[in-house]
Short mmCIF file of C-alpha atoms in Angstrom, two decimals:
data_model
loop_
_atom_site.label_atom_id
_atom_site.label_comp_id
_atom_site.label_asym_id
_atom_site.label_seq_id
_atom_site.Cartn_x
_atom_site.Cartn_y
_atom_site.Cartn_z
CA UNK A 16 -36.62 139.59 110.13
CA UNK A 17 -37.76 142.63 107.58
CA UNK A 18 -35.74 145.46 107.38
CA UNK A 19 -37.03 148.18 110.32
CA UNK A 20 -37.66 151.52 109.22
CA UNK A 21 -34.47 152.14 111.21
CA UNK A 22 -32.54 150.14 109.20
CA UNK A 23 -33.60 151.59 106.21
CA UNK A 24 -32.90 155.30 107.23
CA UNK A 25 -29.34 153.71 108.24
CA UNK A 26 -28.99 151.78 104.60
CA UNK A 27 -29.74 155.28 102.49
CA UNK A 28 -26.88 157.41 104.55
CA UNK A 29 -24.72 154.17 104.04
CA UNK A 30 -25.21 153.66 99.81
CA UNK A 31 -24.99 157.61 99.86
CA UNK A 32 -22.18 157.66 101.81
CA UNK A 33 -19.90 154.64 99.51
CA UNK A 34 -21.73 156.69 96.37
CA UNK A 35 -19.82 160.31 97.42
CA UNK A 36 -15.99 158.48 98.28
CA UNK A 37 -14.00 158.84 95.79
CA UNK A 38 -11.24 157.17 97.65
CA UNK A 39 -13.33 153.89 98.02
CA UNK A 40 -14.84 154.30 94.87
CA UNK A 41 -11.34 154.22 92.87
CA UNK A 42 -10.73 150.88 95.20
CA UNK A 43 -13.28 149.37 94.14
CA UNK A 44 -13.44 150.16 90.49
CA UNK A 45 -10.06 148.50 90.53
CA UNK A 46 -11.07 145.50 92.49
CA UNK A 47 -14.24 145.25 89.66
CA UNK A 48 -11.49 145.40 86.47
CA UNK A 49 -9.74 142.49 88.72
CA UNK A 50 -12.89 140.44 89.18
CA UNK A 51 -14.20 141.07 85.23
CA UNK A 52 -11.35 139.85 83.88
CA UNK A 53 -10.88 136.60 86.06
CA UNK A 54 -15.17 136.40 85.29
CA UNK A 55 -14.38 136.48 81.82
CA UNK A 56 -11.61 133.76 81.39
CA UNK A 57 -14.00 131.79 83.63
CA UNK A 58 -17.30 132.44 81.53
CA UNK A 59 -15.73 132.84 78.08
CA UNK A 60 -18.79 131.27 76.56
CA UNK A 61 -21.39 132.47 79.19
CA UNK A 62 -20.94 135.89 79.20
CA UNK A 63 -24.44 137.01 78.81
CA UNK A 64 -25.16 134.97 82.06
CA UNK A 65 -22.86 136.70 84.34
CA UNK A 66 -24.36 139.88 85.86
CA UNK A 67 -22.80 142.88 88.14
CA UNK A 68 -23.98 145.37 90.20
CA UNK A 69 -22.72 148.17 92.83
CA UNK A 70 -23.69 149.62 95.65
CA UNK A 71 -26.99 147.56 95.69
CA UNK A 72 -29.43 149.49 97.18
CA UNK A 73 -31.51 148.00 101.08
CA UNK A 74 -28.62 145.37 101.19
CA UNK A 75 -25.68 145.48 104.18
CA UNK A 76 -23.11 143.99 102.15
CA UNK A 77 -23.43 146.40 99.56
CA UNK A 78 -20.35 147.49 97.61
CA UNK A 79 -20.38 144.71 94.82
CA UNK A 80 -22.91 142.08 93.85
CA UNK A 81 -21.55 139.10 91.00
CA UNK A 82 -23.88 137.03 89.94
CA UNK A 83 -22.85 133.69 88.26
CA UNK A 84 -25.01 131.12 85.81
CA UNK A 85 -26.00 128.92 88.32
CA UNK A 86 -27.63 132.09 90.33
CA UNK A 87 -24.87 131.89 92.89
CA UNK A 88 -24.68 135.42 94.39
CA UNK A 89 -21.63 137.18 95.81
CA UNK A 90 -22.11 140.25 98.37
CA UNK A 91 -18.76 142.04 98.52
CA UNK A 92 -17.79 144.74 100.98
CA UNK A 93 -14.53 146.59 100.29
CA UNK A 94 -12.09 148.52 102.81
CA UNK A 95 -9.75 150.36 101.93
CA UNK A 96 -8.94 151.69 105.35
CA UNK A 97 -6.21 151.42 107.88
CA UNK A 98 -7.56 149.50 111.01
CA UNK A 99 -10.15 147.20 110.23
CA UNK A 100 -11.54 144.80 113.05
CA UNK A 101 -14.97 143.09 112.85
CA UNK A 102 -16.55 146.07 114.42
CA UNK A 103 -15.33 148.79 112.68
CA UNK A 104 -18.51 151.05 111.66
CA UNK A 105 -20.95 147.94 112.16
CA UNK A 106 -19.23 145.55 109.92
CA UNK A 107 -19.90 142.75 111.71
CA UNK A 108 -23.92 143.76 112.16
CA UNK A 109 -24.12 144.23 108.20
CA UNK A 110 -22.32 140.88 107.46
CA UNK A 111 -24.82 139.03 109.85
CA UNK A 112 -27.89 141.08 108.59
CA UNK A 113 -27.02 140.19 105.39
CA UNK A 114 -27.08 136.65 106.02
CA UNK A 115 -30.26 136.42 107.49
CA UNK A 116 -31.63 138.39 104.67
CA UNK A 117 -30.15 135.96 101.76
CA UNK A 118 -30.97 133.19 104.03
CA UNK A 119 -34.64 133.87 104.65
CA UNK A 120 -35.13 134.44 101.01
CA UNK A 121 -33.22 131.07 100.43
CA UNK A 122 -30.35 132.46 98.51
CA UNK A 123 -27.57 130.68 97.27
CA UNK A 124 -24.99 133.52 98.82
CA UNK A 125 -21.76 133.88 100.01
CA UNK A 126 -20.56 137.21 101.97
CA UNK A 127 -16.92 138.55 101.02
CA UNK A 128 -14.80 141.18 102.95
CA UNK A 129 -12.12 142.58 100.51
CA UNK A 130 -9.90 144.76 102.14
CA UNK A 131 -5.96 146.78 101.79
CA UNK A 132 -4.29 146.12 104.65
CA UNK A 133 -2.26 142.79 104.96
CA UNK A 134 -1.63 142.87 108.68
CA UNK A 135 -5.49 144.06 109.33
CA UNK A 136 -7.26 142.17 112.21
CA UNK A 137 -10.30 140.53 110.04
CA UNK A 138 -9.47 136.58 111.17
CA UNK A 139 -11.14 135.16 112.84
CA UNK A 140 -14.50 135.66 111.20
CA UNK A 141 -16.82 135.70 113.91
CA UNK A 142 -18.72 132.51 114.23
CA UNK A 143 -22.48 133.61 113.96
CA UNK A 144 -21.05 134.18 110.26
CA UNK A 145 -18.30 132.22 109.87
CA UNK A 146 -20.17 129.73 107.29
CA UNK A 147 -20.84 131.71 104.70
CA UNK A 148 -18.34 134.62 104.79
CA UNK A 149 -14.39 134.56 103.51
CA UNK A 150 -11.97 137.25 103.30
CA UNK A 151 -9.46 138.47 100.64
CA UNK A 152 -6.79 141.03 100.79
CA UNK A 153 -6.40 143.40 97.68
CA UNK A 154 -3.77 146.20 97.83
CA UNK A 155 -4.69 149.59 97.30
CA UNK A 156 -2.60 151.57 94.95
CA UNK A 157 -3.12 155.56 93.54
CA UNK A 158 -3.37 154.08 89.88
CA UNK A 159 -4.39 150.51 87.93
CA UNK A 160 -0.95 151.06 85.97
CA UNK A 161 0.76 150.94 89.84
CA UNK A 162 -1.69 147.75 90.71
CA UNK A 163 -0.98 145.88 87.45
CA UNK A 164 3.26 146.29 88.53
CA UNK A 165 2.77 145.44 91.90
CA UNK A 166 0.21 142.34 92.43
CA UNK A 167 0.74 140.05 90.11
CA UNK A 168 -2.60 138.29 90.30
CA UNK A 169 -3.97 141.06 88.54
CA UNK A 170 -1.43 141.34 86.02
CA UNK A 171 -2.36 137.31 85.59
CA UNK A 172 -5.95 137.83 85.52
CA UNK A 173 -5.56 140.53 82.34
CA UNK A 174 -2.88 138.16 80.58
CA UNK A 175 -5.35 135.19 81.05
CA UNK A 176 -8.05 136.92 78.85
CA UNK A 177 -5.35 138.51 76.44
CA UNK A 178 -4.70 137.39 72.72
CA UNK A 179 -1.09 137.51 72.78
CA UNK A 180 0.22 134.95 75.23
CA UNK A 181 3.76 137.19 75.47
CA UNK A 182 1.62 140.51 76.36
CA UNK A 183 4.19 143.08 77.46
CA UNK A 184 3.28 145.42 80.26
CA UNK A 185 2.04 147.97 78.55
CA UNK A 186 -0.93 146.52 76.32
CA UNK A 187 -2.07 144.72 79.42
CA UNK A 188 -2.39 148.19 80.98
CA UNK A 189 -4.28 149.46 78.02
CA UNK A 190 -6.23 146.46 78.22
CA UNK A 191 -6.83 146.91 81.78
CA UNK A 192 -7.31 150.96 81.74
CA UNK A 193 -10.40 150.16 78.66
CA UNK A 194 -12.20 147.57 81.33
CA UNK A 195 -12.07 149.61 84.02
CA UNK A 196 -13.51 152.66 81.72
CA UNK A 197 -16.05 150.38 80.32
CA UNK A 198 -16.98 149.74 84.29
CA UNK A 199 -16.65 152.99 85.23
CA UNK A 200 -18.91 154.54 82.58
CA UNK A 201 -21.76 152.61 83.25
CA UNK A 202 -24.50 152.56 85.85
CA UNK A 203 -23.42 149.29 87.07
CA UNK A 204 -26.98 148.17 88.00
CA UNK A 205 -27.15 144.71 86.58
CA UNK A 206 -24.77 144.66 83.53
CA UNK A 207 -23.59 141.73 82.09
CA UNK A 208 -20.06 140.54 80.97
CA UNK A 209 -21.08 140.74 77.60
CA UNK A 210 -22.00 144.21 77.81
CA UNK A 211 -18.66 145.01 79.26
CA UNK A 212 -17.02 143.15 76.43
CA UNK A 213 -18.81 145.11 74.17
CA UNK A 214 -17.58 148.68 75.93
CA UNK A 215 -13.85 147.66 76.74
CA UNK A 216 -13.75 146.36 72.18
CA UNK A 217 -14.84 150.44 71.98
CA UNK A 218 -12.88 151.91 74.15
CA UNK A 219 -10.13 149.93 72.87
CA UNK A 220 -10.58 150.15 69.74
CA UNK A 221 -6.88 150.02 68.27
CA UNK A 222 -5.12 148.87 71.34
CA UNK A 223 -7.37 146.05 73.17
CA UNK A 224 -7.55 142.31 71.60
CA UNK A 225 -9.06 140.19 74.06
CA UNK A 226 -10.36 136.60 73.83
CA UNK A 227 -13.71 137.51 73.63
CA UNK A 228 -13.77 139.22 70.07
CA UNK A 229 -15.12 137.73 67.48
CA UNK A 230 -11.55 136.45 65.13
CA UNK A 231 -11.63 138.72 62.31
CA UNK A 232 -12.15 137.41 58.48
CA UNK A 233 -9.59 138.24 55.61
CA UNK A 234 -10.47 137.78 51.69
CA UNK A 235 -8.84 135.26 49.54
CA UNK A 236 -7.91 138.22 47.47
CA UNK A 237 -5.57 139.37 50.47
CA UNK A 238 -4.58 135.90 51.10
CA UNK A 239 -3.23 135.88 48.09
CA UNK A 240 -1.63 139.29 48.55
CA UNK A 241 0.44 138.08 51.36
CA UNK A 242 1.40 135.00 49.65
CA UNK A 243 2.65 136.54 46.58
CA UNK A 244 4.18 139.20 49.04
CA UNK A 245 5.86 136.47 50.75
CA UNK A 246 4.64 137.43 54.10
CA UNK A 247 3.68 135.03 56.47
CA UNK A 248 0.09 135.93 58.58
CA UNK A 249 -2.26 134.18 61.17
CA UNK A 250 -5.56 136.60 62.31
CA UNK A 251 -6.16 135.90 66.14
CA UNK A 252 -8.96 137.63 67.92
CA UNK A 253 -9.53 141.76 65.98
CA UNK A 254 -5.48 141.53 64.99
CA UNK A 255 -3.27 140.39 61.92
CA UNK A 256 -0.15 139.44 62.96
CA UNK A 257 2.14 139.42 60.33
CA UNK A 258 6.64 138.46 60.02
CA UNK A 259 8.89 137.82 57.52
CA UNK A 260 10.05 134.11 56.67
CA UNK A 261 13.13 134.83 58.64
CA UNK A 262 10.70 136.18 61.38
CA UNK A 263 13.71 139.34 61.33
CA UNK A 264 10.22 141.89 61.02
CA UNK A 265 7.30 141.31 62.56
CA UNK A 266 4.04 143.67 63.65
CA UNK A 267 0.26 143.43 64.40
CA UNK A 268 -2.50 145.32 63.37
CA UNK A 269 -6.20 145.74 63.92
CA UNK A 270 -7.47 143.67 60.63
CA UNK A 271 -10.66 146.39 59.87
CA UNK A 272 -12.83 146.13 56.86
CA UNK A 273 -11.31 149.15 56.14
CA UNK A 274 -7.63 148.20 55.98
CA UNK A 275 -8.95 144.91 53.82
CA UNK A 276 -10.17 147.35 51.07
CA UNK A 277 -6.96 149.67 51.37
CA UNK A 278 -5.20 146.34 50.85
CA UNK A 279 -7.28 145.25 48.13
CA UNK A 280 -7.56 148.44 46.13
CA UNK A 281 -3.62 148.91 46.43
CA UNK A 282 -3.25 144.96 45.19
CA UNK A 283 0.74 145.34 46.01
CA UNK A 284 3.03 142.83 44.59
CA UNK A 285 6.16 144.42 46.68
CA UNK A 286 7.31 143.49 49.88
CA UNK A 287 7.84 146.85 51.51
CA UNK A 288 4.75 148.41 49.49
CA UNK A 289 2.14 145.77 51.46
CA UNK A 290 4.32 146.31 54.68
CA UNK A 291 3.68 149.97 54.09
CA UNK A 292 0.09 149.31 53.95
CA UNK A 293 -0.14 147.80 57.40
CA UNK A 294 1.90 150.16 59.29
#
């Protein structure tokens, strides 16, 4: 059935309503940096192909739309609210408009209901949309530093897509806070992973090193720099990781055209004057 004029008038005051709460919107700019990164470790080499957008506009389930390479299309509706049941504020009318709307236009859909509370009364899912709808609790929490500490699979979901493999709490915040500004900043109206990739390496820049950067290159002339140096190196992702033989010092650092000719142009045959250079 076509959306009714009704309807429509009822779907504007509903995406301007999610648009002006800052409370929900915070939610679910958190739940997005969650989803991104576990999109990302899934679709390392299809980012391009993955595409976001929020609050859709003349949908019911309207807070988040993913959708994946094979055109499978996720509806999300977030609430971040104290007493949820299936008929708080029409949820259950949206969920089943929704799914006669995907279904008439022969989507391949699925309808999700993320929501804070872990004792809220959201099971069962009523049966007129029981087949194509699933539920997931995701905590609220005043900030992403507070989320990372407190549900792990979001701390999991950032490590998964980090460089270092023994990422300590705080880079995985940083690299957390630069995908969530990357999201934030944009108009969210069908961007795709890559483009968010793209935003997080410049917010970042300094602090992020995530799997999907391009590994940085290093001249033979610096090769042979930190050989004669005796300084043992491996570039991973934007970094240089560097340690002594005895592995007693060790550090990282963004590996920049920039540093390379510093590096170069210095051409030091001392220890501490090349580890100089990289701090």
């Amino acid at each position: 059935m076509p959306i009714t004029a009704e309807e429509r008038t009822y779907l504007k005051n509903k995406h301007k309503g999610g648009k002006n709460n800052s409370k929900g919107a915070n939610y679910e700019n958190f739940y997005a940096t969650y989803k991104i990164a576990l999109l990302i470790d899934r679709y390392i080499k299809q980012l391009d192909n993955v595409r976001l957008t929020s609050q859709l506009e003349n949908c019911f389930v309207d807070d988040l739309l993913i959708v994946e390479p094979d055109a499978h299309r996720t509806y999300h509706q977030l609430k971040d609210v104290k007493d949820l049941t299936w008929n708080t504020k029409k949820l259950r009318y949206d969920f089943k408009r929704q799914k006669d709307i995907s279904s008439e236009v022969d989507e391949n859909f699925e309808l999700k209901l993320v929501h804070s509370n872990s004792t809220t009364m959201v099971t069962p899912i009523p049966d007129e949309i029981i087949s194509c709808t699933t539920t997931l609790f995701f905590p609220a929490e005043k900030s992403l530093n507070q989320l990372i500490l407190s549900y792990f699979p979001l701390k999991e979901a950032i490590q998964s897509i980090t460089v270092s493999k023994q990422a300590e709490d705080d880079e995985l915040s940083g690299i957390a806070g630069a995908i969530l500004g990357a999201w934030s900043g944009m108009e969210q109206k069908d961007v795709s992973l890559k483009q968010i990739s793209d935003a997080v390496r410049y917010i970042g820049k300094g602090y992020t090193n995530i799997k999907t950067y391009p590994d940085a290159s290093i001249s033979d002339d610096c090769i042979e720099i930190f050989r004669r140096c005796n300084l043992d190196f491996y570039i991973s992702g934007i970094n240089l990781y560097w340690s002594t033989k005895n592995n007693k010092l060790k550090g990282e650092i963004e590996w920049t055209p920039e540093i390379e000719q510093k590096v170069r142009k210095a051409a030091p045959s001392d220890f501490w004057k090349l580890i100089e250079l990289l701090n």
